[in-house]
PDB file of C-alpha atoms in Angstrom:
ATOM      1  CA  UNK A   1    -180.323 -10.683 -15.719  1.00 78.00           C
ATOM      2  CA  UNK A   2    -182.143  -7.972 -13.986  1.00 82.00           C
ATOM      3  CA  UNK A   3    -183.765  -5.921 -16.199  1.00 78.00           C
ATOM      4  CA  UNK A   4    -186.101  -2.118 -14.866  1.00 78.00           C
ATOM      5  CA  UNK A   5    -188.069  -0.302 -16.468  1.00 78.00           C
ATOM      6  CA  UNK A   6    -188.803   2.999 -16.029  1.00 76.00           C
ATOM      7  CA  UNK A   7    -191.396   5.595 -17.642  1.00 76.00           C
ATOM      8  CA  UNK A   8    -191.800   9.077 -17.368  1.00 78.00           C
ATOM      9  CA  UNK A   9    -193.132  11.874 -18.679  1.00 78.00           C
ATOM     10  CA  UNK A  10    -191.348  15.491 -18.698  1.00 78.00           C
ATOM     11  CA  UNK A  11    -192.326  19.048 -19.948  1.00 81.00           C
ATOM     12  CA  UNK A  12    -189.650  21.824 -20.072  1.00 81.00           C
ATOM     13  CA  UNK A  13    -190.773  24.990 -21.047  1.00 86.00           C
ATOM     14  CA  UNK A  14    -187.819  27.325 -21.981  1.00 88.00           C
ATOM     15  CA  UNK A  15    -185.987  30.174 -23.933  1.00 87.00           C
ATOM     16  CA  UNK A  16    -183.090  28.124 -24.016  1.00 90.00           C
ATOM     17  CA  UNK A  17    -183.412  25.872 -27.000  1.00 85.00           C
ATOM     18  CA  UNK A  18    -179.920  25.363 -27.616  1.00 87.00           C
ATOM     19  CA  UNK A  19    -179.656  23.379 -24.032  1.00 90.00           C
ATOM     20  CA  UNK A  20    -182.905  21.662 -25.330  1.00 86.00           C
ATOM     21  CA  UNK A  21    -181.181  20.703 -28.665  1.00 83.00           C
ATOM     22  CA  UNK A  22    -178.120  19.517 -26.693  1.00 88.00           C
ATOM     23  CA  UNK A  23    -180.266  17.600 -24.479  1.00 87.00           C
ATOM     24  CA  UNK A  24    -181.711  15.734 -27.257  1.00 83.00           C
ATOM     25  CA  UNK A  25    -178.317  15.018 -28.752  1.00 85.00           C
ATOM     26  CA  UNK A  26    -177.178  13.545 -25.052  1.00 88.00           C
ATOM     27  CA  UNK A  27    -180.061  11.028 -25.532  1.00 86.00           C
ATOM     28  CA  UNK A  28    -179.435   9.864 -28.683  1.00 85.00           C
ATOM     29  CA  UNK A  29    -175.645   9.418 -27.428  1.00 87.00           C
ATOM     30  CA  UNK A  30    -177.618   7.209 -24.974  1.00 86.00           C
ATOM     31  CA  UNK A  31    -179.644   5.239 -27.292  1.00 85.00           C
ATOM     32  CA  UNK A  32    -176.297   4.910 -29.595  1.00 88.00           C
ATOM     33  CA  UNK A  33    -174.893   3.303 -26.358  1.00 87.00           C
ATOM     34  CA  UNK A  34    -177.762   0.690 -26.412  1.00 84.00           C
ATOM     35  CA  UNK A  35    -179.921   2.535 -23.448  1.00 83.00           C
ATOM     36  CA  UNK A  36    -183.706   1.506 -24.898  1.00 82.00           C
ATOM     37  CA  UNK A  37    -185.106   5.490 -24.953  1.00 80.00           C
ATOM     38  CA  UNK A  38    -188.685   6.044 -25.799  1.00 78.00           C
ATOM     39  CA  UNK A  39    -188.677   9.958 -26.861  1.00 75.00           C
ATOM     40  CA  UNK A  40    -190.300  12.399 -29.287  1.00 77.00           C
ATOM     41  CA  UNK A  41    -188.753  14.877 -30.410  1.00 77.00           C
ATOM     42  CA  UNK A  42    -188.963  18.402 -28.472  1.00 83.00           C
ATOM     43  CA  UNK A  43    -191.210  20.567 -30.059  1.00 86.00           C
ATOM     44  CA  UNK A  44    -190.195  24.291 -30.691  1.00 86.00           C
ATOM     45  CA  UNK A  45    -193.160  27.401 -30.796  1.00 88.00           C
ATOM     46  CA  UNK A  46    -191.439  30.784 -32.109  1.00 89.00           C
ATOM     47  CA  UNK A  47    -193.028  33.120 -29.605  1.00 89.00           C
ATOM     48  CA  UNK A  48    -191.347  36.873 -31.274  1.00 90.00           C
ATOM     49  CA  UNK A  49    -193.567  37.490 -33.925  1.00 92.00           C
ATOM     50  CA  UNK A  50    -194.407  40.573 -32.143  1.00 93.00           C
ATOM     51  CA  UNK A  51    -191.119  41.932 -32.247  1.00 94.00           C
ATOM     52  CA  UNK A  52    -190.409  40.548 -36.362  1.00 93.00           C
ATOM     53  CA  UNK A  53    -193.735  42.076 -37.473  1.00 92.00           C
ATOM     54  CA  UNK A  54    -193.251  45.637 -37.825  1.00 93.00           C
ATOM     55  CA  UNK A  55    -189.863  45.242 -39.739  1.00 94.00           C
ATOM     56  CA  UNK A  56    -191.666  42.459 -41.590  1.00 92.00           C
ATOM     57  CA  UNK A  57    -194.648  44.933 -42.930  1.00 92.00           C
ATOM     58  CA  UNK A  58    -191.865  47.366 -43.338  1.00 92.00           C
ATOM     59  CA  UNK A  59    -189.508  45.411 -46.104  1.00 92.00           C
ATOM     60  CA  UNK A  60    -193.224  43.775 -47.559  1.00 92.00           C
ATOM     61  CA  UNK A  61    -194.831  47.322 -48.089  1.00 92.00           C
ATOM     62  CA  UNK A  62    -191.090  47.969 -49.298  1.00 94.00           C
ATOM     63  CA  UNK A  63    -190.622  45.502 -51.795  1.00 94.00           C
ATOM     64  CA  UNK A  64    -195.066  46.210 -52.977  1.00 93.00           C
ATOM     65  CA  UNK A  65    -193.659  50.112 -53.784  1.00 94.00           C
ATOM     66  CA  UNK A  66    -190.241  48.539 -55.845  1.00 95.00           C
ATOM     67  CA  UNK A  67    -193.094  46.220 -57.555  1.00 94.00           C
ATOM     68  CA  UNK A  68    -195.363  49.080 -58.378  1.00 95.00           C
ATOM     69  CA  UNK A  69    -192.290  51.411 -59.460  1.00 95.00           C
ATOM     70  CA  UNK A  70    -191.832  48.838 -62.424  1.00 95.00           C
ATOM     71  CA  UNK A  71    -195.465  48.535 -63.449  1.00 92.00           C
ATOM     72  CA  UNK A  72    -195.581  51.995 -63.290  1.00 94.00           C
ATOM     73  CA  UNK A  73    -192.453  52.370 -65.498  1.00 94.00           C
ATOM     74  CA  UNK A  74    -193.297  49.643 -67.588  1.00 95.00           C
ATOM     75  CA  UNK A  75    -197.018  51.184 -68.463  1.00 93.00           C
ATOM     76  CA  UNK A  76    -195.454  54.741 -68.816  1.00 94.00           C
ATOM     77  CA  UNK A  77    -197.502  56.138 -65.753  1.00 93.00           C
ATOM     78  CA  UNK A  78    -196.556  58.117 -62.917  1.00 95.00           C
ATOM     79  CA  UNK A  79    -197.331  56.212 -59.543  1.00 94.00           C
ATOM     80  CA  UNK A  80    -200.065  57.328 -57.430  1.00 93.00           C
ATOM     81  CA  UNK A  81    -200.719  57.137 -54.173  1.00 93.00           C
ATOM     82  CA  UNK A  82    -201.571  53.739 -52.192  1.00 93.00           C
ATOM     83  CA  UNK A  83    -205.257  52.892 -52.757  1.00 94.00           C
ATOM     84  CA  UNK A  84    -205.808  49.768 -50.166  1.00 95.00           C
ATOM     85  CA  UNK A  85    -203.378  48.104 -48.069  1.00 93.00           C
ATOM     86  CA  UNK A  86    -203.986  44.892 -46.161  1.00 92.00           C
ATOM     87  CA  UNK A  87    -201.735  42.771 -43.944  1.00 88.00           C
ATOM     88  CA  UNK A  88    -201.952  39.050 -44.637  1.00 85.00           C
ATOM     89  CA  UNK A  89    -201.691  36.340 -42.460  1.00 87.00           C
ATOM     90  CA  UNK A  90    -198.200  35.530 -41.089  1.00 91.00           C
ATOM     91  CA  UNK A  91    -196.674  32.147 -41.597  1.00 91.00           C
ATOM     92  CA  UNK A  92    -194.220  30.338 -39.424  1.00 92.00           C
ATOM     93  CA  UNK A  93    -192.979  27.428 -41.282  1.00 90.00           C
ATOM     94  CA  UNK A  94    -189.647  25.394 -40.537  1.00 89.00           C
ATOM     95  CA  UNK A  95    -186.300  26.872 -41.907  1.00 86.00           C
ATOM     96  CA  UNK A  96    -186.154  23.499 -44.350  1.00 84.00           C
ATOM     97  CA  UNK A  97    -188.798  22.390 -46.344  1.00 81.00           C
ATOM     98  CA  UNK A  98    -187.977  18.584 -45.182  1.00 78.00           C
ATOM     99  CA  UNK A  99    -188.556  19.472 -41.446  1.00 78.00           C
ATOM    100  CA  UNK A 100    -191.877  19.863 -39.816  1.00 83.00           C
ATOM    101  CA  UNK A 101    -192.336  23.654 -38.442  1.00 86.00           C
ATOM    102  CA  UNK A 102    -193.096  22.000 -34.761  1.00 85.00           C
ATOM    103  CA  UNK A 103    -189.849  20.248 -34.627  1.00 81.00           C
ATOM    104  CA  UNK A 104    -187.482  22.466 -36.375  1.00 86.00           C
ATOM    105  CA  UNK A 105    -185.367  24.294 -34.173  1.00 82.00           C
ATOM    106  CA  UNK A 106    -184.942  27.301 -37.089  1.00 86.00           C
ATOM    107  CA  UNK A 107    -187.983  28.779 -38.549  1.00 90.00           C
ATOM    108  CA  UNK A 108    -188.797  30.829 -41.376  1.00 91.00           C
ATOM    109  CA  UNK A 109    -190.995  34.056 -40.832  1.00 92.00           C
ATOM    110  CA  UNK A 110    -193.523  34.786 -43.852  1.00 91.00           C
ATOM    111  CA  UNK A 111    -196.252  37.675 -43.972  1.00 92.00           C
ATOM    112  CA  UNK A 112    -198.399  37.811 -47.297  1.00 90.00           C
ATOM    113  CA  UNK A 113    -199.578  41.819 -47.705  1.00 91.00           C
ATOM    114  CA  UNK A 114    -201.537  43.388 -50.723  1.00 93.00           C
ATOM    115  CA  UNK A 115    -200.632  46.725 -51.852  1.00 94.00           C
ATOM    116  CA  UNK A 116    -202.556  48.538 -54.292  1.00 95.00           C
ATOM    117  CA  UNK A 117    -201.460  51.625 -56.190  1.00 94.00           C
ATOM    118  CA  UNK A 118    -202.906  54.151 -58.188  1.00 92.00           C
ATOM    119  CA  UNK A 119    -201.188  54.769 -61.434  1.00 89.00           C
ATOM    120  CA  UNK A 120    -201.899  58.562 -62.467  1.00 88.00           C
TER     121      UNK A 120
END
């Protein structure tokens, strides 16, 4: 029986991950086949947090006022102006919690802000 073995190592950089994903599926269609495949699985980098983040502030700073409204309202207070904002760190994290955020095809966009009110 004549038996080859090859190795190789390959790097696709792309915007289309859904030919990446289908990729992936072809080799495991191979391995289910009983081709011996030695892969790891691709790893996908969200590169648009530029173009999330100003919506992203927008619904936090949003959703910090709606926050505030109730304190206010619960306290009997008028609401004030905004004493301090600051912008948080952003999180990318994978879509599921059981995935790992390098591997997961869908990911999940979080920003952490702090909005501070005066209450007159």
């Amino acid at each position: 029986m004549v038996r080859y073995i090859l190795s190789q190592g390959v790097t696709v950089r792309t915007t289309d991950v859904q030919r990446v994903a289908q990729t992936e599926r072809a080799l495991n269609d191979l391995v289910r086949e009983g081709v011996q495949l030695d892969f790891a699985a691709p790893t996908y980098v969200f590169t648009k947090l530029n173009e999330v983040r100003p919506s992203m502030i927008a619904e936090a700073t949003a959703s910090a006022r709606s926050g505030a409204e109730q304190f206010a309202k619960d306290s009997g207070a008028p609401l004030g102006p905004i004493r301090q904002a600051t912008q948080g760190s952003f999180e990318i994290l994978a879509r599921e919690d059981i995935d790992s955020e390098s591997t997961s095809l869908d990911k999940r966009v979080r920003v952490v802000a702090t909005v501070s009110y005066q209450l007159r």
